[in-house]
XYZ file of C-alpha atoms in Angstrom:
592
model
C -152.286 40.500 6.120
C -149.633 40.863 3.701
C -146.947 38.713 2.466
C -144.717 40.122 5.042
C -146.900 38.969 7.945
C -148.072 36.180 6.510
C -144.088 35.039 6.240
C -142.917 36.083 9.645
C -146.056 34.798 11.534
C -145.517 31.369 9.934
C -141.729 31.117 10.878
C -142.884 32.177 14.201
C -145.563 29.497 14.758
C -143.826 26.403 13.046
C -142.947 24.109 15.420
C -142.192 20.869 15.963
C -143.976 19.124 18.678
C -143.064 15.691 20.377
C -143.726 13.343 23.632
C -140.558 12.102 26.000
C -140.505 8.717 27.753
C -143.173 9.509 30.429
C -145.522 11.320 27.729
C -144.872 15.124 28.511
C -145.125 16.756 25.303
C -142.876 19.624 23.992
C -143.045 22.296 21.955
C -140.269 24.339 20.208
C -142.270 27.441 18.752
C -140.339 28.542 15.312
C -137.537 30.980 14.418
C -136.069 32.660 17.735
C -133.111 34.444 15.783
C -132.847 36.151 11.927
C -129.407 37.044 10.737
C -129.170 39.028 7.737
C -129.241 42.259 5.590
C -131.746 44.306 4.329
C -132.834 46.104 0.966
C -135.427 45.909 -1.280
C -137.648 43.635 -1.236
C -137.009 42.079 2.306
C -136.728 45.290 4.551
C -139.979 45.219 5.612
C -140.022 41.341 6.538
C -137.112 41.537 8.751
C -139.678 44.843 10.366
C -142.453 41.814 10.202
C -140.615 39.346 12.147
C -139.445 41.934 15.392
C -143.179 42.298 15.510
C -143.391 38.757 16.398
C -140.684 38.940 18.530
C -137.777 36.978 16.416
C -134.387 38.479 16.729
C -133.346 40.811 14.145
C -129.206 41.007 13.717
C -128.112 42.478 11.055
C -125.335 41.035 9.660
C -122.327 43.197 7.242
C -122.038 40.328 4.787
C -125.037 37.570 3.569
C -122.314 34.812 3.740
C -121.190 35.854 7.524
C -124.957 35.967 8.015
C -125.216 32.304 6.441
C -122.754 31.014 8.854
C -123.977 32.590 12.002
C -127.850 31.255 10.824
C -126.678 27.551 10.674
C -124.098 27.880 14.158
C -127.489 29.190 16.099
C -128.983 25.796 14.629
C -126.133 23.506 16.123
C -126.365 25.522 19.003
C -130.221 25.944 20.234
C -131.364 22.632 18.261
C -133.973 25.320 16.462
C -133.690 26.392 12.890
C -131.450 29.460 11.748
C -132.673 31.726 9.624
C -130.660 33.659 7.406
C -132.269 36.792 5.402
C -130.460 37.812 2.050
C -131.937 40.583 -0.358
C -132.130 39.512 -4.127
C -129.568 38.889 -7.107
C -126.100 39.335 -5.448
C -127.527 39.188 -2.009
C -128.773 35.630 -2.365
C -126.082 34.679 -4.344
C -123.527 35.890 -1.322
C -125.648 33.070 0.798
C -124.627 30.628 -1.389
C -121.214 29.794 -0.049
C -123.062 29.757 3.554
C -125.470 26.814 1.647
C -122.536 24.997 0.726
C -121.021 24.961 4.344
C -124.108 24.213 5.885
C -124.470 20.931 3.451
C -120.971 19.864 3.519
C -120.829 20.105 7.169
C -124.428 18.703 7.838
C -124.590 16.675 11.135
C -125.522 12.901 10.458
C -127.198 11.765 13.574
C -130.560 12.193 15.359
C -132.005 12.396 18.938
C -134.562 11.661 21.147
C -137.141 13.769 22.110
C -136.971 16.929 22.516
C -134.162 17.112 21.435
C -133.500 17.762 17.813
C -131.105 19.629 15.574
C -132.600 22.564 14.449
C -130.330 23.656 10.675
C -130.103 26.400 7.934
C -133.451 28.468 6.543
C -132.412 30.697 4.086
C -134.978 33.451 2.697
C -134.320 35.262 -0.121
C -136.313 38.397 -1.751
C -136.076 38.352 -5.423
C -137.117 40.630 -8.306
C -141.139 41.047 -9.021
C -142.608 37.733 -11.264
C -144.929 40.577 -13.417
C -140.675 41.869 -14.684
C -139.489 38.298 -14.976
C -137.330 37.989 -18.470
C -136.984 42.341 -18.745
C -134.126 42.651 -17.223
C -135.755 43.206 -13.645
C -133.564 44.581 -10.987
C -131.433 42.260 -9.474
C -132.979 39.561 -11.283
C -131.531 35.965 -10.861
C -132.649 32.563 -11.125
C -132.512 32.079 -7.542
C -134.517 29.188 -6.885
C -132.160 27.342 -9.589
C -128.930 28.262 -8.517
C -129.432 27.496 -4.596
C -130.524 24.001 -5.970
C -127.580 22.658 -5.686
C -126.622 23.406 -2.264
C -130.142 22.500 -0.658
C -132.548 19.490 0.580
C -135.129 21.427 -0.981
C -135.628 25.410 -2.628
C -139.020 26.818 -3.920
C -140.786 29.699 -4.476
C -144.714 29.635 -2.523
C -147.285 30.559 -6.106
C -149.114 32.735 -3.680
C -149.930 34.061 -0.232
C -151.755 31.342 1.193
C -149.636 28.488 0.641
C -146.787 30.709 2.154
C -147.053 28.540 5.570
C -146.962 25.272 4.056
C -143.866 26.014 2.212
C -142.703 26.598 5.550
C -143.462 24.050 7.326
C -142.190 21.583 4.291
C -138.819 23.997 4.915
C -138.543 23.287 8.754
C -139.204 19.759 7.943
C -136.943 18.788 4.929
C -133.988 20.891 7.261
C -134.263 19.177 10.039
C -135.583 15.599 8.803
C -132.875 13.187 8.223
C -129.700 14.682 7.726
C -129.929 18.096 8.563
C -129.120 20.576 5.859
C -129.973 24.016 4.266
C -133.041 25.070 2.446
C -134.636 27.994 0.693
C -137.673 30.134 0.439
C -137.496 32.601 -2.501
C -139.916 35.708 -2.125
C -140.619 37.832 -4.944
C -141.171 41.664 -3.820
C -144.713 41.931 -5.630
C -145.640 38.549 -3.909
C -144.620 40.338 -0.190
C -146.512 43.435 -1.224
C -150.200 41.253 -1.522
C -152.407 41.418 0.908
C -154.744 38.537 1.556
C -157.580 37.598 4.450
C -156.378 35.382 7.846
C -159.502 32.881 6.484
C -157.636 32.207 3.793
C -154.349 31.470 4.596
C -153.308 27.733 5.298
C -151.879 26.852 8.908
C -150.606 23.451 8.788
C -150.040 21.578 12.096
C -147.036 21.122 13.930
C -144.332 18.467 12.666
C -144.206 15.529 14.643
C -141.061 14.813 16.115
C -138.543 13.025 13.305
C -138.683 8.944 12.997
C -135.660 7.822 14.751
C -134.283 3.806 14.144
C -132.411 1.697 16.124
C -129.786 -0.912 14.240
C -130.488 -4.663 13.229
C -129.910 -6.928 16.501
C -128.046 -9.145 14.699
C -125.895 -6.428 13.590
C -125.263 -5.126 16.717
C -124.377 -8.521 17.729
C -121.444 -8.490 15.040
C -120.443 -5.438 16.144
C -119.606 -6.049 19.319
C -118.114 -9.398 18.247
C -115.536 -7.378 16.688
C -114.443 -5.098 19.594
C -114.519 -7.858 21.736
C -111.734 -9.836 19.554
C -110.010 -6.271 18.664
C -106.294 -6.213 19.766
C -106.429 -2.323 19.395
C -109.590 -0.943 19.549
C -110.129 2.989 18.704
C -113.977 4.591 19.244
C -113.539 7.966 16.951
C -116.269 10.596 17.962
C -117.801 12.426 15.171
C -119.421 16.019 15.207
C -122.596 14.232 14.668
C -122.267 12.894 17.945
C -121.803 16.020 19.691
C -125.323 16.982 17.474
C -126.921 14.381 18.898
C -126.800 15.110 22.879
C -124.960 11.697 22.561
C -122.575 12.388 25.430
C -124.107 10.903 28.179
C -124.117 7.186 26.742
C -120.745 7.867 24.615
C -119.529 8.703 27.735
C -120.843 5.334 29.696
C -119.554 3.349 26.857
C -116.175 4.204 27.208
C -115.905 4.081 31.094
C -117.638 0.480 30.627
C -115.353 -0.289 28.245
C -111.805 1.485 28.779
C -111.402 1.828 25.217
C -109.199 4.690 23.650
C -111.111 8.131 21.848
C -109.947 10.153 19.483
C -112.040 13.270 18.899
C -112.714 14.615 15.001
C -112.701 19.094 15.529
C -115.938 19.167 16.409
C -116.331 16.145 18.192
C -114.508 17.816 20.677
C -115.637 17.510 24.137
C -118.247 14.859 23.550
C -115.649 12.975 25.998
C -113.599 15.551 27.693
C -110.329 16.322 26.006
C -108.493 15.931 29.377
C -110.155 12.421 29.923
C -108.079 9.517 30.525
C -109.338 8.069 27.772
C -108.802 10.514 25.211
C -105.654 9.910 22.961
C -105.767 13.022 20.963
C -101.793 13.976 21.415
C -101.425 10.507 19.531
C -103.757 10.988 16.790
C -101.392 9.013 14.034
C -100.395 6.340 15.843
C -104.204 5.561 16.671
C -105.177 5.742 13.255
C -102.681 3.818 11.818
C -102.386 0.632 14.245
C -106.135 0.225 15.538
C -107.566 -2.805 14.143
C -110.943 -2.538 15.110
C -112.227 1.427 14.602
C -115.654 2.397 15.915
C -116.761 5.407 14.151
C -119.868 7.656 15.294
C -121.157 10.094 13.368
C -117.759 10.992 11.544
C -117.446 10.803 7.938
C -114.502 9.505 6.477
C -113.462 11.842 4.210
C -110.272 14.007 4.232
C -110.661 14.696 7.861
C -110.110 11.239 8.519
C -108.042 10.662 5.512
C -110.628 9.026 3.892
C -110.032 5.769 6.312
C -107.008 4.587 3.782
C -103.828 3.721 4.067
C -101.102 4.931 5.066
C -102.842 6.839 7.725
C -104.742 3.421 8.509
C -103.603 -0.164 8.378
C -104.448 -1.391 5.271
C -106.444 -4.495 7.247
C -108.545 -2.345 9.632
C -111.871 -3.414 10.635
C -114.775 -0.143 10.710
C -117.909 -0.319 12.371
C -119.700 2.933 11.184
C -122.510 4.319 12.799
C -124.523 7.007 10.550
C -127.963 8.063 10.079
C -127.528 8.684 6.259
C -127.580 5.309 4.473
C -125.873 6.625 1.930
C -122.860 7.728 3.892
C -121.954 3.979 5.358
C -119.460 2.347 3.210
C -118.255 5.361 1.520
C -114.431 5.796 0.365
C -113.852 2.321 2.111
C -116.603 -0.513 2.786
C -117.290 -0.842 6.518
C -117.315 -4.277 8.105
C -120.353 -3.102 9.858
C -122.434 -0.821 9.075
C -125.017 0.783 11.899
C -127.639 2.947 10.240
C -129.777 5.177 12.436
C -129.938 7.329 15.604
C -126.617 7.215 17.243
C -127.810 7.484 21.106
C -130.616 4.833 20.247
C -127.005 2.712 18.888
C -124.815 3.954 21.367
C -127.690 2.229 23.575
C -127.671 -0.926 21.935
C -123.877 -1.662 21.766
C -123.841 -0.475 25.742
C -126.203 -3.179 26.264
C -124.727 -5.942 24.142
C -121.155 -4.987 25.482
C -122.315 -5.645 29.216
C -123.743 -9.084 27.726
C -120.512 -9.710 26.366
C -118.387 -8.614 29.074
C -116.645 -6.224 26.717
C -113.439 -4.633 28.633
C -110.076 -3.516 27.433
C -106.763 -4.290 29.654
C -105.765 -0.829 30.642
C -102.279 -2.510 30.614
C -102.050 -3.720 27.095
C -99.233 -3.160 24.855
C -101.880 -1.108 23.129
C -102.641 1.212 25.640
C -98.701 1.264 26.646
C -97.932 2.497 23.654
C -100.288 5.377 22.839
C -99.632 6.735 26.416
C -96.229 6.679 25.693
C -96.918 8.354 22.136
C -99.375 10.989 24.089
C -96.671 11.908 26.530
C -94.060 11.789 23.810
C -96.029 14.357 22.261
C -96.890 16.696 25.315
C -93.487 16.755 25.639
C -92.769 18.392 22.397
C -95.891 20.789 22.531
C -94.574 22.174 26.208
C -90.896 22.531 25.028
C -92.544 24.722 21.770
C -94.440 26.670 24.602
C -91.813 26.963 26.924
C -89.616 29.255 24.224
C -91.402 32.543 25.069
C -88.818 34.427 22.768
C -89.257 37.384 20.614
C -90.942 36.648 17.738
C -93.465 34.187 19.232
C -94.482 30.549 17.797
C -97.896 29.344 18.028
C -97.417 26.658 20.363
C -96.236 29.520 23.373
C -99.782 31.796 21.856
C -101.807 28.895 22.386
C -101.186 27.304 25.041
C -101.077 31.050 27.100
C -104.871 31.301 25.983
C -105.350 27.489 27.011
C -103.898 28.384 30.014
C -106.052 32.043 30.847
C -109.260 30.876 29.047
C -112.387 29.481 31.622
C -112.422 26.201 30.613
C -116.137 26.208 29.948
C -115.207 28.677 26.587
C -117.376 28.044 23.422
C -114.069 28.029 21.265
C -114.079 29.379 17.244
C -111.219 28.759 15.422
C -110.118 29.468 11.336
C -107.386 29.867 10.085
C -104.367 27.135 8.377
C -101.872 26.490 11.087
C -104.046 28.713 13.745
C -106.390 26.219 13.652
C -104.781 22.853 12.917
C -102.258 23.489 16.056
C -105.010 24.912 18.112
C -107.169 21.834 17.616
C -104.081 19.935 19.641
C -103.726 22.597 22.086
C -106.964 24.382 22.431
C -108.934 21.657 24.492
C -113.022 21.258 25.039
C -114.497 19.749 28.145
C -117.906 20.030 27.341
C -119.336 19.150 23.647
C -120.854 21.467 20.837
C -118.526 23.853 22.729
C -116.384 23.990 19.235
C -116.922 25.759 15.994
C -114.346 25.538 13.303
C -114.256 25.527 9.423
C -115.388 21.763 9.514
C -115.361 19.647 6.853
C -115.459 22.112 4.048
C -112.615 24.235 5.189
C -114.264 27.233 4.406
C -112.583 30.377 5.569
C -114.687 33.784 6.937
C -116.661 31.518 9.115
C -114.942 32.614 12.616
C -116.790 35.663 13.401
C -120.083 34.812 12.450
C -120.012 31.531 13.977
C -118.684 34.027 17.395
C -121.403 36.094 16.847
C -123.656 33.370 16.732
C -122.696 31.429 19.827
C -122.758 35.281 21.791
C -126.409 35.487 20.995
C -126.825 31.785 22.373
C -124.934 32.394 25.598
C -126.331 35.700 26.133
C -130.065 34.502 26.090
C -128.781 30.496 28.051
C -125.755 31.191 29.891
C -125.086 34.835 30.045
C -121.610 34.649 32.087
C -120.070 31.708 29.522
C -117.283 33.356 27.475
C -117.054 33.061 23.249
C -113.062 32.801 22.387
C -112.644 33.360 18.670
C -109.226 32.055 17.565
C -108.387 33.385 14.053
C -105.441 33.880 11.687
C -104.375 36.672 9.952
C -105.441 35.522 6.953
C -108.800 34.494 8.250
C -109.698 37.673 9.721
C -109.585 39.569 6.418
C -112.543 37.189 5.268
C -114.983 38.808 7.456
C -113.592 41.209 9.742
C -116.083 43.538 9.354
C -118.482 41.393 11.674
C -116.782 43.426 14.356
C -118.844 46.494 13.576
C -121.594 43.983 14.148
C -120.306 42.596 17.622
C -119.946 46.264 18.535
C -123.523 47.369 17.762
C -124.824 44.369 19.697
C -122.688 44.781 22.889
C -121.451 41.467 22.224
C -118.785 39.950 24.666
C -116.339 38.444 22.065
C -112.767 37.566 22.443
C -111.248 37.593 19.165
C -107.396 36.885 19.443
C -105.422 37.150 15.950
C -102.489 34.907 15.665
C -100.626 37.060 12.924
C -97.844 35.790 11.125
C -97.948 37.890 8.162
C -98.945 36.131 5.535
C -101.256 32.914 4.444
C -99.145 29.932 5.981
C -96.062 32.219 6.362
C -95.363 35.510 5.482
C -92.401 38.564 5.679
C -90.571 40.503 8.519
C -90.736 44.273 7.896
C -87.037 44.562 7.219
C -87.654 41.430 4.689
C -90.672 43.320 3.194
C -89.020 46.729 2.555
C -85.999 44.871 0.763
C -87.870 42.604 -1.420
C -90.226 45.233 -2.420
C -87.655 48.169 -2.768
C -88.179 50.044 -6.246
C -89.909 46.915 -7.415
C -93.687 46.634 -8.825
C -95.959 45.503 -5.378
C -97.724 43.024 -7.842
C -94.413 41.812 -8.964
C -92.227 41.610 -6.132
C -94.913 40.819 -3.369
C -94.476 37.179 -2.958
C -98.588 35.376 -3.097
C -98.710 34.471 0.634
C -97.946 37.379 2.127
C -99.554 39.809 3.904
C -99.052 43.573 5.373
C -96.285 43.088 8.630
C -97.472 43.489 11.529
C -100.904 45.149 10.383
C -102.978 46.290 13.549
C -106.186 44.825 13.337
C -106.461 45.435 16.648
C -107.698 48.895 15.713
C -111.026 47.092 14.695
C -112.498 46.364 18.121
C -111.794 50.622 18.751
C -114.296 51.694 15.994
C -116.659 51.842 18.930
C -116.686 53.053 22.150
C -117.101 49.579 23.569
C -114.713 47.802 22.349
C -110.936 47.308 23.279
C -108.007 46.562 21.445
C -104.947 44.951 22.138
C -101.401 44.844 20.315
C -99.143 41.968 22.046
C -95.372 40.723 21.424
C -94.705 39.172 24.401
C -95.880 36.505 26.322
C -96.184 38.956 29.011
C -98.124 41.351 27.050
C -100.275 38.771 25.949
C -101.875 37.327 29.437
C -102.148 41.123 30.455
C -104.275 41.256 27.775
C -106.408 38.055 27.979
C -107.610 38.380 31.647
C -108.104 42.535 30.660
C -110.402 40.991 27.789
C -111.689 38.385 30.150
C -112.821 41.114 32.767
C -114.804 43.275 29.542
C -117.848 42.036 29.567
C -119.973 45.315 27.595
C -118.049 44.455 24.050
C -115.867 42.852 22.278
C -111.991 42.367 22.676
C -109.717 42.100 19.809
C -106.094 40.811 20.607
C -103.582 41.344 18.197
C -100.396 38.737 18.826
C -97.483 39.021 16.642
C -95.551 36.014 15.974
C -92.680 35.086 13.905
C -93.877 34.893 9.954
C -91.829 31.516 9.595
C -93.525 30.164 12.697
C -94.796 26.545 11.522
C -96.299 23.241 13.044
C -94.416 20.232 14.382
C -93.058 18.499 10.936
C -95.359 15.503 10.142
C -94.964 12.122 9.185
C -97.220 12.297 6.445
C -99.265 15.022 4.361
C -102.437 16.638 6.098
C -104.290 15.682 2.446
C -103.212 12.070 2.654
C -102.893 11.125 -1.485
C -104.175 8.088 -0.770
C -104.242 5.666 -3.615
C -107.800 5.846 -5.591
């Protein structure tokens, strides 16, 4: 076999095998799905791994194919692999790395069911040219170092399935994060015997740890004497399969939820419990803040004041020691699998009788703050005239979308209003920029979560929510939806410009006779561009240009009824369209 072979057979027999409760054992076998792009010295490994029946899509980008590799690991709990040629083409991956670190889920689950995060192969220049000036030659192994659990290069052919199996393991042990495999093109081109080559077994299912007894004890003593509790559901609780106990907890409980993006839909948006429309209020009066599997950095303003009381009381549940008492020091702090927690604090709280008045002048006041709220967001809807804002945009697609929608969203005030108004019933149904922020992530994480329902649940819907600004990232990935019959929805909320941007008439004037590099102000963009024309560079796709509310549902439930390509919706809104004013800077500047 050669290198190839050798490579593609071991990502396709990894697995990692475990036992349930009752002592059925599971296997998942390897890589199901390989985003990337080809060239010398990887062309004939992506060839390799068809033969073994992984899915080849080729990507237009190595970063969009980095993003849609580590969305296909949140979403089938296996490990994405992402394919990237050498020198620029691993270096494009990089920024995919990053993401996939920065926005690593931090909890665990029981068996089966485990996240499955970022692989990241690389081809590289041949060792026997190393230090001539070698084509495309980089220090590749160094420079992904930094944004990896763990990056090597296999010293020859037969140690080519250890390295991995040590990949598959340091990704998805612990924290989950990104790795990488570097492949030189003269190390591919060996052949070696099958005797020879070194099959390790398959990874046993991850430890997994429950908290201290007596800590859970304290925990609960604190939510029993809170005045105003808050339980704030991380995205590492939708990684987890969490939901179910989450879910019991709070029912058990009656105590308020607020949702971080991605915890979305662990407990349904439209809950009772759920007191998302008064996100600052609950932040900045709860006394007693149960945290799982949320970090508190900038998303949650770092857990400082004056987005929290300055007295609060955090119980943070994490499997990453490291993470608990970070930015502020938790009162307690609950290290380990957060269903195997969840479990323990259900259990302790029915000792302890643990049950919030539904009554309370706590809960009185964030309904009335919720409502308060709704109130506003339906009056911005309800103004339906010419130029559009975002809340009327959004809250039409709310409104047409099924409600089972895997929604993607980039974008600056795209996707911090849609997070309000774009609503999740069901969890890991929402992929956003995360924690990072990083733009150029929409389509690929789309593209991602098509593949996923197409091969699970063929007749579920992807809606990809982008700005204008956004798009431009990686817009290209529609070539790639249209090659792959993919069923997308992309709708493009276009204002014009990076947070705001010019009318035409505005545009003409300011730029009349003048230098464009001069007189084009930095955040703006071409009016009224029609990327729309995007989804008709194939014969599958549609495209749809929208001004009107009107326009706009006609084209939703057209896009909706396409089911043999994508659908890109082009809605024009006013370039000085903003958010509701806030009390307080999204960046709290918190005092260090």
């Amino acid at each position: 076999m050669d290198g190839n072979t050798i490579l593609a057979k071991a990502l396709k027999q990894q697995s990692i095998s475990s036992t349930n409760l009752i002592g059925l054992k599971f296997i998942f076998k390897g890589i199901e799905y390989l985003f990337g792009i080809v060239g010398i010295p990887v062309i004939d490994v992506a060839i390799a791994c068809q033969r073994e029946g992984i899915k080849y899509i080729g990507m237009r980008n190595e970063q969009s194919a980095c993003y849609a590799a580590q969305a296909i690991g949140y979403l089938t709990r296996k490990p994405g692999c992402c394919l990237a040629v050498s020198g620029p083409g691993l270096l494009h991956t990089i920024g995919g790395m990053a993401n996939a670190q920065s926005n690593g889920c931090s909890c665990t689950r029981h068996p089966p069911f485990r996240p499955r995060p970022l692989i990241v192969i690389g081809g590289s220049s041949d060792t026997s040219q190393e230090g001539l000036g070698a084509f495309q030659e980089c220090p590749q192994v160094e420079a992904s170092r930094l944004f990896c659990k763990y990056s090597a290069r296999p010293a020859n052919l037969s140690v080519i399935p250890l390295h991995v199996e040590k990949a598959v393991r340091f990704a998805t042990y612990g924290k989950p994060g990104a790795v990488y495999l570097d492949f030189p093109g003269d190390l591919l081109a060996r052949t070696e015997s099958g005797e020879e080559i070194e099959n390790p077994l398959p990874l046993p299912e991850p430890p997994k740890s429950c908290a201290e007894l007596g800590d859970i004890k304290r925990a609960v003593e604190l939510l029993k004497f809170a005045q105003r509790p808050l339980l704030v559901v991380g995205k590492g609780a939708a990684y987890s399969h969490a939901e179910e106990i989450i879910n019991q907890f709070v029912k058990m409980t009656n105590i308020p939820v607020l949702a971080t993006p991605m915890g979305k839909g662990v407990v349904d948006d439209g809950d009772i419990h759920s007191v998302a429309p008064a996100r600052s209020l609950a932040l900045q009066k709860a006394d007693v803040i149960l945290v799982l599997g949320a970090r508190l950095n900038w998303i949650l303003h770092f857990g400082r004041p004056p987005r929290f009381d300055s007295k609060v009381k955090i119980i943070q549940v994490d499997i990453l020691p490291e993470e608990v008492h970070n930015s502020v020091q938790s009162s307690v702090a609950l290290v380990g699998d957060v269903g195997a927690i969840m479990n323990q604090l259900t259990t302790q709280s029915q000792t302890a009788s643990l049950k919030y008045d539904g009554n309370s002048e706590w809960w009185t006041s964030l309904r009335a703050k919720c409502e308060a709220n709704k109130v506003y967001n339906m009056g911005m809807a309800k103004d339906v005239s010419v130029p559009l804002n975002y809340f009327a945009v959004l809250s039409s697609v709310q409104n047409l979308i099924p409600k089972d929608s895997i929604i993607v969203s980039e974008g600056a005030n795209t996707m911090d209003i849609g997070r309000s108004i774009l609503s999740n019933r069901l969890p890991r149904h929402r992929l956003d920029a995360g924690s990072f922020g990083t733009m150029g992530v929409g389509p690929a994480f789309a593209i991602a979560a098509a593949m996923h329902c197409r091969d699970r649940e063929p007749t579920k819907r992807v809606i990809c929510v982008e700005g204008d600004s956004a798009i431009g990232f990686s817009g290209m990935e529609i070539e790639t939806m249209l090659r792959y019959n993919l069923p997308i929805i992309i709708i493009v909320v276009n204002n014009n410009g990076i947070y705001n941007g010019l009318d035409p008439e505005t545009w003409t004037i300011v730029r009349d006779g003048q230098d464009p590099t001069i007189a084009t102000p930095p955040l703006s963009l071409l009016p009224e561009c029609h990327y729309e024309k995007l989804a008709q560079l194939g014969q599958n796709g549609k495209g749809f240009l929208c001004k009107t509310i009107d326009e706009l549902t006609i084209a939703v439930k057209e896009a909706i009824e396409h089911t043999s390509g994508p659908s890109l919706i082009n809605v024009l809104i006013s370039p000085v369209a903003q958010r509701k004013p806030q009390e307080h800077d999204w960046l709290t500047r918190s005092k260090l």
